[in-house]
Amino acid sequence: MKGLLLKDLFVVSEFVRVLTLMVIVFIASMMAIDGFSVIGAMISLLVVSLVISSFSYDDLAHWDSFAATLPVSRRKLVASKYLFLLLLGVLAVVFNGLVSVLFAALQPGVSLAEQFVTGILISMAACIIDFVLIPLIYKYGAEKSRMMMMMVIVVIFGITYGGAELLKMLNIGTDWITLPILIGGIAAAFLASLLISWTCSVKIVEKKEY
Amino acid sequence: MDAILSIEHLHKQYSGFELNDLCLQLNPGEVMGFIGENGAGKTTTIKSILGLIRHDGEVRIFGKPVEQLSERERGQIGVVLDGCHFHDPLTVKRVEQILSGIYPEWERTKFLQLCERFGLPLNKKIKTFSTGMKMKLSIIAALSHNARLLILDEPTSGLDPIVRDEMLDLFYDFIQDETHSILFSSHITTDIEKIADRVTFIHQGRLQFSLPKDVLHDEYGIVKGARSEIEKIDSDSLLAIVPQSLTCQGLVRNREEVRQAFGKLNVEAATLEEIMLCMVKGELR
């Protein structure tokens, strides 16, 4: 397991320089237009999407067929990818924390705690997108992952927007969605999607022929 | 002595191809050359052995059904599949760190010594490596985790003769331990002739023979002459006839007996390539 995690970390560390540059440019451009709130979301999406890049690298190296010959069960092979994603999620939260501190320092009156919680929620939401994607990648390959990622984002956005519209149509206000309820809802969605995604991925990989 | 690898009635069906009732046995200390044309079923057999595909029949390694092997036992199987499976952005040093975290009996010193012996730079990225260097890395990795069984699928294809010879030297070193075995699939019959103790030939998904190399070398022969003369050889000895432009060529076993019985025919020892060609292209008897 340790070796598998190291493999993914080493492979995506290639992107770190590019990613850092992207983040700096992005922060600078957002500061120019006071668009701080978007920065955290973008960082979360970028960091967490590194797990998709690791799948693409695995595909290029035809790693999966070799990995299936290693002294590691297929369940552990899948577990290493989920663990890697969770590590990236933690990293995204840390980056969000740093951006929140920067935001709070530059714009007086902004609540650091609120910014930080938002960062955690956004990172969890970014992980949920990957939870949906991972079984699809195991099933159809990483080549189609970019297209699938767009589709998943559109579907999730559609459901959220559709839900909000439905509440409006039913004359149900959104005042009851307080921060604790939002946190609880996203945490529940996070855990449920992790569990479903993990179960599907293990089933797909255990049946897979190379 | 228990076989290190045994295959019983292996069967795999694809649309347009069937691997049919394959039975094999590889003993400790033995190198089995596994030959056959493209699409004959070599890779399908290897994938079945390694559990990469579902199949019917039983595969036992180290005396156990392959699916019951412990992680430690699985770690004692060195595998080289076609090509290099390490990611382009990695360096050899990184590959070493990764594999040491995967194999229970990883041998760091041996890996580094072999890299040095075969001129693999530790800090260069794999994307800068030639095909030969990548294959060397795959083979060195397979030899560095206390493997008792090496399963090699076309490990020397695409390599120049010098590198191929170096790789064969590595396999010789490995097989000096009589508890070790190698299953070596290749179309390069000269490599098989150099290293194998036993040759297993598969054609269109069916086992044609699995014989000690010495038997093939000492008993098999190529006869050349008129078809009518060759057809007089009894069916126990004559294995295949290949019609050629003016004369005919036949593959026989019991070469010396045929030579004595048919003085008019030109009988010579058969190379593995000739045996393979006759059995693939000829009319089998």
Short mmCIF file of C-alpha atoms in Angstrom, two decimals:
data_model
loop_
_atom_site.label_atom_id
_atom_site.label_comp_id
_atom_site.label_asym_id
_atom_site.label_seq_id
_atom_site.Cartn_x
_atom_site.Cartn_y
_atom_site.Cartn_z
CA MET A 1 0.00 0.00 0.00
CA LYS A 2 2.80 2.41 0.93
CA GLY A 3 4.47 1.78 -2.43
CA LEU A 4 1.24 2.42 -4.33
CA LEU A 5 0.68 5.72 -2.54
CA LEU A 6 4.28 6.74 -3.18
CA LYS A 7 3.81 5.91 -6.86
CA ASP A 8 0.85 8.27 -7.16
CA LEU A 9 2.57 11.01 -5.16
CA PHE A 10 5.74 10.80 -7.27
CA VAL A 11 3.81 10.75 -10.52
CA VAL A 12 1.61 13.76 -9.75
CA SER A 13 4.48 15.70 -8.17
CA GLU A 14 5.30 16.43 -11.82
CA PHE A 15 2.27 18.70 -11.81
CA VAL A 16 3.15 20.57 -8.63
CA ARG A 17 5.24 23.25 -10.35
CA VAL A 18 2.60 23.82 -13.01
CA LEU A 19 -0.11 23.83 -10.37
CA THR A 20 1.74 26.31 -8.16
CA LEU A 21 2.20 28.64 -11.12
CA MET A 22 -1.49 28.33 -12.02
CA VAL A 23 -2.53 29.10 -8.43
CA ILE A 24 -0.26 32.18 -8.23
CA VAL A 25 -1.58 33.55 -11.53
CA PHE A 26 -5.13 32.79 -10.47
CA ILE A 27 -4.76 34.40 -7.03
CA ALA A 28 -3.19 37.51 -8.62
CA SER A 29 -5.98 37.85 -11.18
CA MET A 30 -8.72 37.27 -8.60
CA MET A 31 -7.15 39.82 -6.22
CA ALA A 32 -7.34 42.34 -9.03
CA ILE A 33 -11.11 41.90 -9.24
CA ASP A 34 -11.78 41.14 -5.54
CA GLY A 35 -12.84 37.62 -6.46
CA PHE A 36 -11.38 35.89 -3.41
CA SER A 37 -14.31 33.59 -2.85
CA VAL A 38 -13.66 31.72 -6.11
CA ILE A 39 -10.00 31.06 -5.34
CA GLY A 40 -10.65 28.40 -2.70
CA ALA A 41 -13.03 26.50 -4.95
CA MET A 42 -10.58 26.55 -7.85
CA ILE A 43 -7.69 25.37 -5.68
CA SER A 44 -9.80 22.52 -4.31
CA LEU A 45 -10.85 21.40 -7.77
CA LEU A 46 -7.29 21.58 -9.10
CA VAL A 47 -5.70 19.70 -6.19
CA VAL A 48 -8.35 17.00 -5.96
CA SER A 49 -8.36 16.46 -9.73
CA LEU A 50 -4.75 15.26 -9.44
CA VAL A 51 -6.16 11.82 -8.65
CA ILE A 52 -7.62 11.78 -12.18
CA SER A 53 -4.19 12.68 -13.56
CA SER A 54 -2.73 9.71 -11.67
CA PHE A 55 -5.22 7.45 -13.47
CA SER A 56 -4.16 8.93 -16.82
CA TYR A 57 -0.51 8.22 -16.04
CA ASP A 58 -1.41 4.67 -15.00
CA ASP A 59 -3.16 4.20 -18.34
CA LEU A 60 -0.20 5.53 -20.31
CA ALA A 61 2.18 3.12 -18.55
CA HIS A 62 -0.31 0.20 -18.77
CA TRP A 63 0.26 0.05 -15.04
CA ASP A 64 -3.00 -1.70 -14.13
CA SER A 65 -2.14 -5.03 -15.77
CA PHE A 66 1.26 -5.02 -14.05
CA ALA A 67 -0.29 -3.94 -10.75
CA ALA A 68 -2.63 -6.94 -10.90
CA THR A 69 0.47 -9.20 -10.79
CA LEU A 70 1.85 -7.53 -7.65
CA PRO A 71 1.56 -9.10 -4.19
CA VAL A 72 -1.33 -6.77 -3.40
CA SER A 73 -5.01 -7.68 -3.59
CA ARG A 74 -7.22 -5.84 -6.06
CA ARG A 75 -9.16 -4.43 -3.11
CA LYS A 76 -5.95 -2.86 -1.81
CA LEU A 77 -5.14 -1.46 -5.25
CA VAL A 78 -8.49 0.34 -5.20
CA ALA A 79 -8.04 1.36 -1.55
CA SER A 80 -4.74 3.06 -2.39
CA LYS A 81 -6.48 5.31 -4.95
CA TYR A 82 -9.19 6.34 -2.47
CA LEU A 83 -6.59 6.98 0.21
CA PHE A 84 -4.66 9.10 -2.26
CA LEU A 85 -7.80 11.10 -3.05
CA LEU A 86 -8.48 11.66 0.67
CA LEU A 87 -4.89 12.85 1.12
CA LEU A 88 -5.39 15.30 -1.73
CA GLY A 89 -8.64 16.39 -0.07
CA VAL A 90 -6.72 17.18 3.14
CA LEU A 91 -4.13 19.06 1.09
CA ALA A 92 -6.91 21.08 -0.56
CA VAL A 93 -8.27 21.99 2.89
CA VAL A 94 -4.79 23.15 3.98
CA PHE A 95 -4.42 25.31 0.86
CA ASN A 96 -7.90 26.71 1.44
CA GLY A 97 -6.88 27.57 5.00
CA LEU A 98 -3.87 29.51 3.73
CA VAL A 99 -6.00 31.37 1.19
CA SER A 100 -8.56 32.15 3.94
CA VAL A 101 -5.84 33.67 6.11
CA LEU A 102 -4.67 35.74 3.16
CA PHE A 103 -8.26 36.77 2.35
CA ALA A 104 -9.00 37.75 5.97
CA ALA A 105 -5.79 39.76 6.19
CA LEU A 106 -6.46 41.67 2.98
CA GLN A 107 -10.18 42.26 3.46
CA PRO A 108 -11.05 43.35 6.99
CA GLY A 109 -14.46 42.23 8.19
CA VAL A 110 -14.25 38.83 6.52
CA SER A 111 -14.73 35.94 8.97
CA LEU A 112 -11.72 33.61 8.90
CA ALA A 113 -13.74 30.75 10.44
CA GLU A 114 -16.46 31.10 7.82
CA GLN A 115 -13.90 31.14 5.03
CA PHE A 116 -12.21 28.08 6.47
CA VAL A 117 -15.45 26.10 6.78
CA THR A 118 -16.33 27.07 3.22
CA GLY A 119 -12.92 25.74 2.12
CA ILE A 120 -13.59 22.41 3.83
CA LEU A 121 -17.04 22.14 2.25
CA ILE A 122 -15.73 22.99 -1.20
CA SER A 123 -12.93 20.41 -0.85
CA MET A 124 -15.49 17.80 0.19
CA ALA A 125 -17.67 18.70 -2.79
CA ALA A 126 -14.64 18.37 -5.09
CA CYS A 127 -13.98 14.91 -3.60
CA ILE A 128 -17.61 13.94 -4.27
CA ILE A 129 -17.07 14.70 -7.97
CA ASP A 130 -14.09 12.31 -7.95
CA PHE A 131 -16.05 9.68 -6.03
CA VAL A 132 -18.50 9.67 -8.93
CA LEU A 133 -15.69 9.60 -11.49
CA ILE A 134 -13.45 6.87 -10.08
CA PRO A 135 -15.73 3.88 -10.76
CA LEU A 136 -16.39 5.28 -14.25
CA ILE A 137 -12.65 5.50 -14.87
CA TYR A 138 -12.14 1.92 -13.67
CA LYS A 139 -14.91 0.84 -16.02
CA TYR A 140 -14.20 2.93 -19.13
CA GLY A 141 -10.57 4.08 -18.77
CA ALA A 142 -8.94 7.39 -17.94
CA GLU A 143 -8.94 8.59 -21.55
CA LYS A 144 -12.60 9.48 -21.27
CA SER A 145 -12.20 10.97 -17.78
CA ARG A 146 -12.09 14.67 -18.83
CA MET A 147 -15.34 14.34 -20.72
CA MET A 148 -16.88 12.35 -17.85
CA MET A 149 -15.70 14.98 -15.35
CA MET A 150 -17.47 17.71 -17.30
CA MET A 151 -20.61 15.60 -17.45
CA VAL A 152 -20.50 14.86 -13.72
CA ILE A 153 -20.06 18.56 -12.89
CA VAL A 154 -22.95 19.46 -15.18
CA VAL A 155 -25.16 16.76 -13.63
CA ILE A 156 -24.30 17.79 -10.05
CA PHE A 157 -24.86 21.45 -10.92
CA GLY A 158 -28.13 20.52 -12.64
CA ILE A 159 -29.37 18.59 -9.61
CA THR A 160 -28.44 21.44 -7.23
CA TYR A 161 -29.99 24.10 -9.47
CA GLY A 162 -33.03 21.92 -10.16
CA GLY A 163 -33.46 21.30 -6.43
CA ALA A 164 -33.33 25.03 -5.69
CA GLU A 165 -35.87 25.74 -8.44
CA LEU A 166 -38.12 22.98 -7.12
CA LEU A 167 -38.02 24.50 -3.63
CA LYS A 168 -38.98 27.85 -5.18
CA MET A 169 -41.87 26.28 -7.11
CA LEU A 170 -43.12 24.60 -3.95
CA ASN A 171 -42.84 27.92 -2.13
CA ILE A 172 -40.39 26.44 0.34
CA GLY A 173 -37.84 29.00 1.43
CA THR A 174 -34.14 28.27 1.87
CA ASP A 175 -33.82 30.06 5.19
CA TRP A 176 -33.88 26.74 7.01
CA ILE A 177 -30.58 25.77 5.28
CA THR A 178 -28.31 27.02 8.03
CA LEU A 179 -24.57 26.43 8.07
CA PRO A 180 -24.82 23.37 10.39
CA ILE A 181 -27.45 21.83 8.09
CA LEU A 182 -25.27 22.57 5.04
CA ILE A 183 -22.23 21.03 6.75
CA GLY A 184 -24.27 17.98 7.81
CA GLY A 185 -25.74 17.61 4.33
CA ILE A 186 -22.41 17.80 2.53
CA ALA A 187 -20.77 15.50 5.08
CA ALA A 188 -23.58 12.95 4.61
CA ALA A 189 -23.31 13.22 0.82
CA PHE A 190 -19.52 12.83 1.13
CA LEU A 191 -19.76 9.66 3.22
CA ALA A 192 -22.58 8.15 1.17
CA SER A 193 -20.83 8.82 -2.16
CA LEU A 194 -17.54 7.47 -0.78
CA LEU A 195 -19.22 4.26 0.34
CA ILE A 196 -21.14 3.75 -2.92
CA SER A 197 -18.15 4.68 -5.06
CA TRP A 198 -15.80 2.38 -3.14
CA THR A 199 -18.21 -0.56 -3.38
CA CYS A 200 -18.70 -0.06 -7.13
CA SER A 201 -14.96 0.36 -7.80
CA VAL A 202 -14.04 -2.80 -5.88
CA LYS A 203 -16.69 -4.79 -7.77
CA ILE A 204 -15.51 -3.45 -11.14
CA VAL A 205 -11.82 -4.05 -10.45
CA GLU A 206 -12.33 -7.52 -8.96
CA LYS A 207 -14.19 -8.57 -12.11
CA LYS A 208 -11.83 -6.86 -14.51
CA GLU A 209 -9.75 -8.80 -17.03
CA TYR A 210 -6.43 -7.36 -18.23
CA MET B 1 9.72 -33.21 -6.59
CA ASP B 2 6.71 -30.84 -6.59
CA ALA B 3 6.25 -28.72 -9.68
CA ILE B 4 6.81 -25.02 -9.13
CA LEU B 5 4.08 -24.32 -11.69
CA SER B 6 1.45 -26.72 -12.93
CA ILE B 7 -1.42 -26.09 -15.28
CA GLU B 8 -4.28 -28.57 -15.64
CA HIS B 9 -6.85 -28.40 -18.42
CA LEU B 10 -6.58 -24.66 -18.88
CA HIS B 11 -9.32 -23.34 -21.11
CA LYS B 12 -10.16 -19.82 -22.20
CA GLN B 13 -12.66 -18.84 -24.84
CA TYR B 14 -12.60 -15.56 -26.74
CA SER B 15 -14.61 -14.82 -29.84
CA GLY B 16 -12.44 -16.19 -32.63
CA PHE B 17 -9.88 -17.83 -30.35
CA GLU B 18 -9.85 -20.71 -27.94
CA LEU B 19 -7.09 -21.83 -25.61
CA ASN B 20 -7.86 -25.48 -25.39
CA ASP B 21 -7.21 -27.92 -22.56
CA LEU B 22 -3.64 -26.85 -21.89
CA CYS B 23 -1.65 -28.93 -19.41
CA LEU B 24 1.90 -27.99 -18.42
CA GLN B 25 4.36 -28.60 -15.64
CA LEU B 26 7.45 -26.57 -14.75
CA ASN B 27 9.83 -28.13 -12.25
CA PRO B 28 12.28 -26.40 -9.91
CA GLY B 29 15.57 -25.64 -11.63
CA GLU B 30 13.97 -25.71 -15.06
CA VAL B 31 13.74 -23.04 -17.77
CA MET B 32 10.74 -23.56 -20.00
CA GLY B 33 10.84 -21.87 -23.39
CA PHE B 34 7.28 -21.14 -24.43
CA ILE B 35 7.00 -20.69 -28.17
CA GLY B 36 4.30 -20.21 -30.74
CA GLU B 37 3.30 -17.81 -33.50
CA ASN B 38 1.56 -14.49 -32.77
CA GLY B 39 -1.91 -15.21 -31.46
CA ALA B 40 -1.07 -18.83 -30.60
CA GLY B 41 -2.13 -18.33 -26.97
CA LYS B 42 1.14 -17.62 -25.15
CA THR B 43 0.03 -14.35 -23.60
CA THR B 44 -3.41 -15.77 -22.80
CA THR B 45 -1.69 -18.62 -20.95
CA ILE B 46 0.54 -16.22 -19.03
CA LYS B 47 -2.39 -13.96 -18.16
CA SER B 48 -4.30 -17.00 -16.89
CA ILE B 49 -1.34 -18.07 -14.75
CA LEU B 50 -1.12 -14.59 -13.24
CA GLY B 51 -4.85 -14.30 -12.66
CA LEU B 52 -5.23 -11.38 -15.07
CA ILE B 53 -8.07 -13.14 -16.87
CA ARG B 54 -10.78 -15.57 -15.78
CA HIS B 55 -10.39 -19.11 -17.09
CA ASP B 56 -11.42 -22.70 -16.63
CA GLY B 57 -8.97 -25.29 -15.35
CA GLU B 58 -6.48 -25.16 -12.52
CA VAL B 59 -3.24 -23.23 -12.14
CA ARG B 60 -1.02 -24.14 -9.18
CA ILE B 61 2.10 -22.23 -8.18
CA PHE B 62 4.42 -23.46 -5.42
CA GLY B 63 1.95 -26.34 -5.02
CA LYS B 64 -1.07 -24.11 -4.23
CA PRO B 65 -3.98 -22.92 -6.37
CA VAL B 66 -2.85 -19.51 -7.56
CA GLU B 67 -5.78 -17.69 -5.95
CA GLN B 68 -4.77 -19.07 -2.53
CA LEU B 69 -1.21 -17.74 -2.59
CA SER B 70 -0.27 -15.45 0.28
CA GLU B 71 1.11 -11.97 -0.42
CA ARG B 72 4.60 -13.25 0.45
CA GLU B 73 4.24 -16.11 -2.04
CA ARG B 74 2.90 -13.80 -4.74
CA GLY B 75 5.94 -11.65 -4.09
CA GLN B 76 8.10 -14.63 -5.01
CA ILE B 77 6.83 -14.51 -8.58
CA GLY B 78 8.84 -12.18 -10.78
CA VAL B 79 6.85 -10.92 -13.74
CA VAL B 80 7.93 -9.20 -16.91
CA LEU B 81 5.05 -8.46 -19.22
CA ASP B 82 5.45 -7.10 -22.73
CA GLY B 83 6.99 -3.63 -22.35
CA CYS B 84 7.86 -1.43 -19.38
CA HIS B 85 5.10 -0.64 -16.91
CA PHE B 86 6.82 2.09 -14.94
CA HIS B 87 5.61 5.64 -15.46
CA ASP B 88 7.62 7.98 -17.68
CA PRO B 89 8.05 10.78 -15.10
CA LEU B 90 9.62 8.39 -12.55
CA THR B 91 13.34 7.86 -12.05
CA VAL B 92 14.94 4.50 -11.25
CA LYS B 93 15.47 5.75 -7.70
CA ARG B 94 11.73 6.45 -7.38
CA VAL B 95 10.87 3.04 -8.86
CA GLU B 96 13.08 1.46 -6.19
CA GLN B 97 11.27 3.35 -3.43
CA ILE B 98 7.88 2.34 -4.83
CA LEU B 99 8.71 -1.35 -5.22
CA SER B 100 10.31 -1.53 -1.78
CA GLY B 101 6.93 -0.45 -0.41
CA ILE B 102 5.12 -3.18 -2.35
CA TYR B 103 7.21 -6.37 -2.27
CA PRO B 104 7.53 -8.03 1.16
CA GLU B 105 11.06 -9.29 0.39
CA TRP B 106 12.45 -6.41 -1.64
CA GLU B 107 16.26 -6.60 -2.16
CA ARG B 108 17.44 -3.01 -2.42
CA THR B 109 21.16 -3.78 -2.60
CA LYS B 110 20.69 -6.34 -5.36
CA PHE B 111 18.49 -3.92 -7.35
CA LEU B 112 21.05 -1.12 -7.11
CA GLN B 113 23.93 -3.45 -7.97
CA LEU B 114 22.12 -4.74 -11.05
CA CYS B 115 21.27 -1.20 -12.13
CA GLU B 116 24.93 -0.30 -11.86
CA ARG B 117 26.02 -3.47 -13.68
CA PHE B 118 23.64 -2.77 -16.55
CA GLY B 119 24.30 0.96 -16.73
CA LEU B 120 20.92 2.27 -15.62
CA PRO B 121 21.25 5.84 -14.27
CA LEU B 122 19.37 6.23 -11.01
CA ASN B 123 18.32 9.84 -11.40
CA LYS B 124 17.23 10.00 -15.03
CA LYS B 125 13.57 9.87 -15.90
CA ILE B 126 12.29 6.72 -17.54
CA LYS B 127 10.95 8.75 -20.47
CA THR B 128 14.58 9.35 -21.51
CA PHE B 129 15.36 5.61 -21.56
CA SER B 130 15.72 3.52 -24.72
CA THR B 131 13.53 0.43 -25.22
CA GLY B 132 16.47 -1.72 -24.12
CA MET B 133 17.00 0.28 -20.92
CA LYS B 134 13.29 0.08 -20.07
CA MET B 135 13.28 -3.66 -20.56
CA LYS B 136 16.44 -4.00 -18.45
CA LEU B 137 14.70 -2.07 -15.67
CA SER B 138 11.65 -4.36 -15.81
CA ILE B 139 13.83 -7.46 -15.68
CA ILE B 140 16.04 -6.11 -12.88
CA ALA B 141 12.92 -5.25 -10.87
CA ALA B 142 11.57 -8.78 -11.40
CA LEU B 143 14.85 -10.23 -10.12
CA SER B 144 15.07 -8.07 -7.00
CA HIS B 145 12.34 -9.37 -4.73
CA ASN B 146 13.53 -12.85 -3.87
CA ALA B 147 11.57 -14.46 -6.71
CA ARG B 148 11.59 -18.23 -7.10
CA LEU B 149 9.60 -18.21 -10.31
CA LEU B 150 10.11 -15.83 -13.20
CA ILE B 151 7.30 -15.43 -15.72
CA LEU B 152 8.57 -13.57 -18.74
CA ASP B 153 6.35 -12.61 -21.66
CA GLU B 154 8.53 -11.72 -24.65
CA PRO B 155 11.23 -10.16 -22.46
CA THR B 156 13.76 -9.89 -25.27
CA SER B 157 11.52 -8.70 -28.10
CA GLY B 158 12.63 -5.36 -29.52
CA LEU B 159 16.10 -5.67 -27.99
CA ASP B 160 19.34 -5.71 -29.95
CA PRO B 161 21.49 -8.89 -29.79
CA ILE B 162 23.93 -7.36 -27.28
CA VAL B 163 21.24 -6.43 -24.76
CA ARG B 164 19.47 -9.75 -25.36
CA ASP B 165 22.67 -11.57 -24.53
CA GLU B 166 23.10 -9.51 -21.34
CA MET B 167 19.55 -10.38 -20.30
CA LEU B 168 20.11 -14.07 -20.94
CA ASP B 169 23.19 -13.86 -18.69
CA LEU B 170 20.96 -12.49 -15.94
CA PHE B 171 18.58 -15.41 -16.36
CA TYR B 172 21.51 -17.85 -16.22
CA ASP B 173 22.57 -16.30 -12.92
CA PHE B 174 19.01 -16.61 -11.60
CA ILE B 175 18.70 -20.27 -12.53
CA GLN B 176 21.95 -21.22 -10.77
CA ASP B 177 19.76 -21.70 -7.71
CA GLU B 178 18.08 -25.03 -8.37
CA THR B 179 14.91 -24.03 -6.56
CA HIS B 180 14.31 -21.33 -9.17
CA SER B 181 12.40 -21.71 -12.44
CA ILE B 182 11.67 -19.59 -15.48
CA LEU B 183 8.76 -19.60 -17.89
CA PHE B 184 10.09 -17.72 -20.91
CA SER B 185 7.75 -16.86 -23.74
CA SER B 186 9.33 -15.67 -26.97
CA HIS B 187 9.25 -15.90 -30.73
CA ILE B 188 13.01 -15.50 -30.78
CA THR B 189 13.81 -19.18 -30.98
CA THR B 190 17.58 -18.61 -30.76
CA ASP B 191 17.09 -17.17 -27.27
CA ILE B 192 15.03 -20.20 -26.29
CA GLU B 193 17.71 -22.50 -27.73
CA LYS B 194 20.33 -20.75 -25.60
CA ILE B 195 18.53 -20.81 -22.30
CA ALA B 196 15.68 -23.35 -22.16
CA ASP B 197 15.84 -26.86 -20.71
CA ARG B 198 12.36 -27.66 -21.95
CA VAL B 199 10.49 -26.30 -24.93
CA THR B 200 6.73 -25.99 -25.00
CA PHE B 201 5.14 -25.25 -28.35
CA ILE B 202 1.60 -23.99 -28.67
CA HIS B 203 -0.23 -23.47 -31.97
CA GLN B 204 -3.73 -22.07 -32.46
CA GLY B 205 -4.45 -22.44 -28.75
CA ARG B 206 -3.43 -26.09 -28.57
CA LEU B 207 -0.35 -27.64 -27.04
CA GLN B 208 1.75 -29.30 -29.75
CA PHE B 209 4.52 -30.58 -27.50
CA SER B 210 6.37 -29.92 -24.27
CA LEU B 211 9.72 -31.70 -24.48
CA PRO B 212 13.23 -31.42 -23.10
CA LYS B 213 15.34 -29.33 -25.47
CA ASP B 214 17.86 -32.17 -25.73
CA VAL B 215 15.19 -34.49 -27.11
CA LEU B 216 14.32 -31.95 -29.80
CA HIS B 217 17.99 -31.41 -30.53
CA ASP B 218 18.94 -35.10 -30.61
CA GLU B 219 15.87 -36.66 -32.18
CA TYR B 220 14.10 -34.17 -34.40
CA GLY B 221 15.21 -33.67 -37.98
CA ILE B 222 14.39 -32.06 -41.27
CA VAL B 223 14.24 -34.33 -44.33
CA LYS B 224 14.46 -32.95 -47.80
CA GLY B 225 13.54 -34.78 -50.98
CA ALA B 226 10.70 -35.77 -53.25
CA ARG B 227 7.27 -35.76 -51.64
CA SER B 228 6.68 -39.37 -52.69
CA GLU B 229 9.87 -40.43 -50.87
CA ILE B 230 9.07 -38.43 -47.72
CA GLU B 231 5.56 -39.86 -47.57
CA LYS B 232 7.05 -43.34 -47.27
CA ILE B 233 8.28 -42.46 -43.76
CA ASP B 234 5.99 -44.10 -41.21
CA SER B 235 3.44 -41.88 -39.54
CA ASP B 236 5.02 -42.31 -36.08
CA SER B 237 8.15 -40.57 -37.29
CA LEU B 238 6.84 -38.09 -39.83
CA LEU B 239 5.24 -35.13 -38.08
CA ALA B 240 4.66 -32.65 -40.91
CA ILE B 241 5.30 -32.05 -44.60
CA VAL B 242 5.95 -28.64 -46.09
CA PRO B 243 5.63 -28.57 -49.89
CA GLN B 244 8.26 -26.34 -51.48
CA SER B 245 8.75 -25.16 -55.06
CA LEU B 246 10.64 -28.18 -56.43
CA THR B 247 11.07 -30.59 -53.56
CA CYS B 248 9.46 -31.13 -50.21
CA GLN B 249 10.55 -30.76 -46.62
CA GLY B 250 9.42 -32.95 -43.76
CA LEU B 251 9.75 -32.77 -40.00
CA VAL B 252 10.62 -36.09 -38.39
CA ARG B 253 11.38 -37.46 -34.99
CA ASN B 254 13.71 -40.49 -34.64
CA ARG B 255 16.07 -38.70 -37.02
CA GLU B 256 18.77 -41.39 -36.99
CA GLU B 257 16.30 -44.18 -37.70
CA VAL B 258 14.88 -42.24 -40.64
CA ARG B 259 18.38 -41.53 -41.93
CA GLN B 260 19.25 -45.23 -41.86
CA ALA B 261 15.97 -46.38 -43.34
CA PHE B 262 15.85 -43.78 -46.11
CA GLY B 263 19.37 -43.36 -47.39
CA LYS B 264 18.21 -41.31 -50.39
CA LEU B 265 16.79 -38.57 -48.22
CA ASN B 266 18.85 -35.74 -46.86
CA VAL B 267 18.25 -35.71 -43.07
CA GLU B 268 19.61 -32.94 -40.84
CA ALA B 269 19.12 -31.84 -37.28
CA ALA B 270 16.19 -29.43 -36.95
CA THR B 271 16.47 -26.03 -35.34
CA LEU B 272 13.61 -24.79 -33.17
CA GLU B 273 12.68 -22.31 -35.88
CA GLU B 274 12.44 -25.10 -38.47
CA ILE B 275 10.34 -27.21 -36.12
CA MET B 276 8.02 -24.27 -35.49
CA LEU B 277 7.75 -23.39 -39.19
CA CYS B 278 7.03 -26.98 -40.23
CA MET B 279 4.34 -27.39 -37.59
CA VAL B 280 2.69 -24.05 -38.35
CA LYS B 281 2.97 -24.01 -42.14
CA GLY B 282 3.13 -27.71 -42.94
CA GLU B 283 0.56 -30.44 -43.34
CA LEU B 284 0.46 -32.13 -39.96
CA ARG B 285 0.46 -35.92 -39.88
#
